[in-house]
Short mmCIF file of C-alpha atoms in Angstrom, two decimals:
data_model
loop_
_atom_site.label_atom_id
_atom_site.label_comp_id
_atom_site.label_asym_id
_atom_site.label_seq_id
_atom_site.Cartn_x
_atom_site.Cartn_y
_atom_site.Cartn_z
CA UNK A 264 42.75 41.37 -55.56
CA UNK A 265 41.13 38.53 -53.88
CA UNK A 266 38.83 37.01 -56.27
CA UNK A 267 35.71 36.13 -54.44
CA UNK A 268 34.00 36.27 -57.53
CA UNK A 269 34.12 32.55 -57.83
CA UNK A 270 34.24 29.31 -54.29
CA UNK A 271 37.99 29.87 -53.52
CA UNK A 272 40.25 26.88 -53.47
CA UNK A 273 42.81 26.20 -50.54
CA UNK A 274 41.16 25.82 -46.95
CA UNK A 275 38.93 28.17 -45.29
CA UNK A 276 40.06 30.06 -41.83
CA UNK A 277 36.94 31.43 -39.96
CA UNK A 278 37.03 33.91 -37.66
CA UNK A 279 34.26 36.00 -35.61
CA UNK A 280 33.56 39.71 -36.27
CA UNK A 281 31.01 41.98 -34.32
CA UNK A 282 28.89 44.56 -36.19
CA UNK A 283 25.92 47.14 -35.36
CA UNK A 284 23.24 47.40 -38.08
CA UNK A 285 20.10 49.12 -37.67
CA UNK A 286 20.65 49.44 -33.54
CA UNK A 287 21.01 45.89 -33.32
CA UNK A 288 24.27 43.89 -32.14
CA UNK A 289 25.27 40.79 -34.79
CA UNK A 290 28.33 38.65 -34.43
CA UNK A 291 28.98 37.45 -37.63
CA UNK A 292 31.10 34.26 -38.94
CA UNK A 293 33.36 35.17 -41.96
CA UNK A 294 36.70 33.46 -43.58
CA UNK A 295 38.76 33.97 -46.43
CA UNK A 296 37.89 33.62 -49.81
CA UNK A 297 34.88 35.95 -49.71
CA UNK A 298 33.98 39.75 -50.01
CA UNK A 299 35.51 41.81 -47.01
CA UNK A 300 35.77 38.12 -44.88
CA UNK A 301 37.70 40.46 -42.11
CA UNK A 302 34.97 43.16 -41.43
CA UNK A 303 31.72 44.88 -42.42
CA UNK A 304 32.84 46.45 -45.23
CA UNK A 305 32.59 49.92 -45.12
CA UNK A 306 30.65 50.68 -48.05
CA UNK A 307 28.12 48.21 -46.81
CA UNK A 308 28.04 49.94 -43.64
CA UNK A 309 27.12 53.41 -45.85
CA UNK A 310 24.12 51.59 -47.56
CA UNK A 311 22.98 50.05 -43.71
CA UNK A 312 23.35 53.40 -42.17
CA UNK A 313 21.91 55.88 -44.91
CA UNK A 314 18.35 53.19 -45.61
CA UNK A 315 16.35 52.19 -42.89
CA UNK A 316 14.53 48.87 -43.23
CA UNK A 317 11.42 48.52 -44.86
CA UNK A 318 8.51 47.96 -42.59
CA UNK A 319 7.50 44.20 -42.02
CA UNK A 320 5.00 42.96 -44.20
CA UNK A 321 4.45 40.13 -46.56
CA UNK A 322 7.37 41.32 -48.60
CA UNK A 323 10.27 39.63 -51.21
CA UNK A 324 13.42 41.07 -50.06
CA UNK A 325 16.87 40.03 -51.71
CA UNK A 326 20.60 40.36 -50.84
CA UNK A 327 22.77 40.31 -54.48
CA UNK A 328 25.79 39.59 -54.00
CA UNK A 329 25.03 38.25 -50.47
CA UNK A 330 28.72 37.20 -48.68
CA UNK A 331 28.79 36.46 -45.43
CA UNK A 332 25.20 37.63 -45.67
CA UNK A 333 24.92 40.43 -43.09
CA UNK A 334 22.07 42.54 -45.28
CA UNK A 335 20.32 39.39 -45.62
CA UNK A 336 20.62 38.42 -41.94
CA UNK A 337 19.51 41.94 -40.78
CA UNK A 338 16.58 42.37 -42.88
CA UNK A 339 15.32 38.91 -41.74
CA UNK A 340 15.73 40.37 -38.55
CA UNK A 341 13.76 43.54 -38.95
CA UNK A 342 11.42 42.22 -41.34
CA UNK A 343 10.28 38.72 -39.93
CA UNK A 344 7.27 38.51 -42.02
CA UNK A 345 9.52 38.91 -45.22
CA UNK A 346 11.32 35.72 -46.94
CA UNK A 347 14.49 37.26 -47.46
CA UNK A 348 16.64 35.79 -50.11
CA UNK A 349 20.55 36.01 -49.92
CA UNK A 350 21.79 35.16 -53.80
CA UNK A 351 25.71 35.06 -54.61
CA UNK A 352 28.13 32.93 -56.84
CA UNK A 353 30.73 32.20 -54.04
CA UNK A 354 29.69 28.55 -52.60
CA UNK A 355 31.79 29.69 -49.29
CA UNK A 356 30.00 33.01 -48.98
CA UNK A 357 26.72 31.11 -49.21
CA UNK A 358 27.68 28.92 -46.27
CA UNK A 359 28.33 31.36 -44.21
CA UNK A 360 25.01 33.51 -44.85
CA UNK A 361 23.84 29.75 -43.31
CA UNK A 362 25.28 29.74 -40.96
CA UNK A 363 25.13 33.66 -39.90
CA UNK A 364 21.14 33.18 -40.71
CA UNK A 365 20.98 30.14 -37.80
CA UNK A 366 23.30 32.21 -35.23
CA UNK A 367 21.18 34.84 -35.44
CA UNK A 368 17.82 32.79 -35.39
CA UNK A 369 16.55 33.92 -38.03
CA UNK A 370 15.26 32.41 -41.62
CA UNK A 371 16.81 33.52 -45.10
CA UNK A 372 17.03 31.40 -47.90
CA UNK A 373 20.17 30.96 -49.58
CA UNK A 374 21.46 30.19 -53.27
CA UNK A 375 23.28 31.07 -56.61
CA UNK A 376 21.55 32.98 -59.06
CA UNK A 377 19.99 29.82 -60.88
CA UNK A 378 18.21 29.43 -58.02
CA UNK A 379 15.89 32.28 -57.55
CA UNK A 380 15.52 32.84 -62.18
CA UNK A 381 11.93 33.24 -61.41
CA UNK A 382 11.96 35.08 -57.88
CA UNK A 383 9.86 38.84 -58.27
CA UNK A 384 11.38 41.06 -55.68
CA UNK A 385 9.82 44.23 -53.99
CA UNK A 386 13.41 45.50 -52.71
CA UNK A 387 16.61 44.78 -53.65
CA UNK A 388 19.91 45.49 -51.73
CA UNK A 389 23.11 45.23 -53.18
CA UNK A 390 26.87 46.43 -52.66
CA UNK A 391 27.28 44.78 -56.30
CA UNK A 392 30.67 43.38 -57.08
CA UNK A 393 32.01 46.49 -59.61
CA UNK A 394 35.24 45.08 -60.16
CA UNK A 395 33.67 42.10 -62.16
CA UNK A 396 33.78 44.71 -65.12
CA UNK A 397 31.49 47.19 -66.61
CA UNK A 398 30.03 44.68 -69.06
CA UNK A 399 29.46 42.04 -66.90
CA UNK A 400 28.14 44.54 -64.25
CA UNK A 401 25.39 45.98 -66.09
CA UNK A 402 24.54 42.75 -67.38
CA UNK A 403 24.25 41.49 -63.42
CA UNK A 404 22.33 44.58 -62.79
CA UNK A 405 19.79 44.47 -65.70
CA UNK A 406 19.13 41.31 -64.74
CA UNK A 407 17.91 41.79 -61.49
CA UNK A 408 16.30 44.67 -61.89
CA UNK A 409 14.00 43.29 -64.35
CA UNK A 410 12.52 41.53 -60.91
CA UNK A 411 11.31 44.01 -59.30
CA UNK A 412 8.09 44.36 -58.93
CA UNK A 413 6.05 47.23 -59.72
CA UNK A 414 6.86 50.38 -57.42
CA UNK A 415 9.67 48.46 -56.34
CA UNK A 416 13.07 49.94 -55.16
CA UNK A 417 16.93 48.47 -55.19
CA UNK A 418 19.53 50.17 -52.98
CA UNK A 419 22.69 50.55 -54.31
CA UNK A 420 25.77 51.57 -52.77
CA UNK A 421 29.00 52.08 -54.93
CA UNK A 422 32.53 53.63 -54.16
CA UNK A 423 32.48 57.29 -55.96
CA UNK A 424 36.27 56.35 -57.24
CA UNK A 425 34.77 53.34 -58.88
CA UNK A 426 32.05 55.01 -61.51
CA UNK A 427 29.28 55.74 -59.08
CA UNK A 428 28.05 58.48 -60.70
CA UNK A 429 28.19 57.37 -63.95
CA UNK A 430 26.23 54.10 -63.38
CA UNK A 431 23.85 56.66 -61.93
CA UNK A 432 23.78 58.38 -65.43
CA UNK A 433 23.82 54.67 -67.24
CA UNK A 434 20.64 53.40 -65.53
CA UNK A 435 19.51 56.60 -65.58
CA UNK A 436 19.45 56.01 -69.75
CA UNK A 437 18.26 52.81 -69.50
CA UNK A 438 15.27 53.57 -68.00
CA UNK A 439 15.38 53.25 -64.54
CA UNK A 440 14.68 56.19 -62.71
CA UNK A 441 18.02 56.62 -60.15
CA UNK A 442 18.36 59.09 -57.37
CA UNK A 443 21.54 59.54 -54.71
CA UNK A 444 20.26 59.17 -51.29
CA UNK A 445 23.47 59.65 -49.37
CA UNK A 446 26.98 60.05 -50.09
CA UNK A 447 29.71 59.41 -46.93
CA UNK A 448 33.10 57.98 -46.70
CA UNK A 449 34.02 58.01 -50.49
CA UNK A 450 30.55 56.53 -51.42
CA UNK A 451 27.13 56.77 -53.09
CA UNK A 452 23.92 55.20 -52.24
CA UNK A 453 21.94 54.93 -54.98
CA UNK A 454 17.89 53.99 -55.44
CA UNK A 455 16.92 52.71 -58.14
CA UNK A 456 13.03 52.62 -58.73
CA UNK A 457 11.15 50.04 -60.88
CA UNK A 458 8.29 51.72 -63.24
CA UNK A 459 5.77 49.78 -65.33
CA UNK A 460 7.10 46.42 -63.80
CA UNK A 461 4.89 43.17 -63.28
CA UNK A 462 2.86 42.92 -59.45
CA UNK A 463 4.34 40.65 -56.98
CA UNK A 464 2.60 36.85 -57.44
CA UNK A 465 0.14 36.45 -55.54
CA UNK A 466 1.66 33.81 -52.98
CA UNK A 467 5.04 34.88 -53.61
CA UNK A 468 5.56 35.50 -50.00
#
């Protein structure tokens, strides 16, 4: 398993890959060392097809677990009045949402976790890394959760083989209210919907 979990060592070999998202044609820069640095993964492609974009607005949108950053890069796209934030561990990953983010001309800001501890989100997209381990998993995804803002939503999208359903049931238990919206291609997309959460600052934005 590659472990993108972490800024590979060794050196990095670009390469260019086309994708579609949301009717809109993106050719992104990926390399080694990061999640699916060969293609839009296809589980990402399952979240991007099954939820459209939120309107534009004034909005806090965030990419968890960013890579290459093609979520990030689209919903700056579609939602120019948004400041999209593109979050990840993997130093290489977060160079290339950079540099994806300038090709495409569009503004997303970029950085590890520590970066954005105080960040209050009104959507949250995420194919979150489930191979990291249950534990460490739910720990990732309470954490995040807890910044979304009130009537806020995360979309999820997990591989059915890999415990979909029950991390449905589990955040189901722990209080945040979790529905399927689509299942395709061995997948799940999940929304999860923030109750009784704190408002957006004012200024946030």
């Amino acid at each position: 398993m590659s472990h993108y979990f972490v800024t590979p060592d060794g050196p990095e070999r670009r390469q260019q890959i086309a994708a579609r998202i949301w009717g809109d044609d993106y050719a992104f820069t990926t390399a080694n060392g990061v999640f699916s640095g060969s293609r839009l993964d296809l589980g990402t492609s399952v979240l991007l097809r099954s939820v459209a974009p939120p309107p534009d607005g004034p909005l806090r949108l965030l990419d968890l677990g960013c890579g290459f950053g093609p979520i990030a890069v689209a919903l700056a796209r579609e939602c120019p009045s948004a400041q999209v934030d593109a979050v990840d561990v993997n130093d290489r990953a977060l160079e290339l949402t950079r540099v994806n983010a300038a090709a495409a001309g569009v503004r997303v800001r970029v950085g590890r976790p520590e970066d954005f501890a105080d960040a209050v989100y009104d959507q949250i997209w995420s194919n979150p890394p489930i191979r990291v381990g249950k534990e460490a998993l739910h720990e990732l995804l309470l954490t995040w959760l807890s910044r979304l803002a009130r009537g806020g939503l995360a979309n999820l999208v997990v591989g059915r083989n890999l415990g979909a359903d029950s991390l449905q049931a589990w955040l189901d238990g722990q209080g945040w209210p979790t529905m399927r919206l689509a299942s395709a291609k061995g997948f799940r997309v999940l929304q999860v919907e923030a109750r009784g959460m704190p408002d957006l600052p004012t200024g946030a934005c």
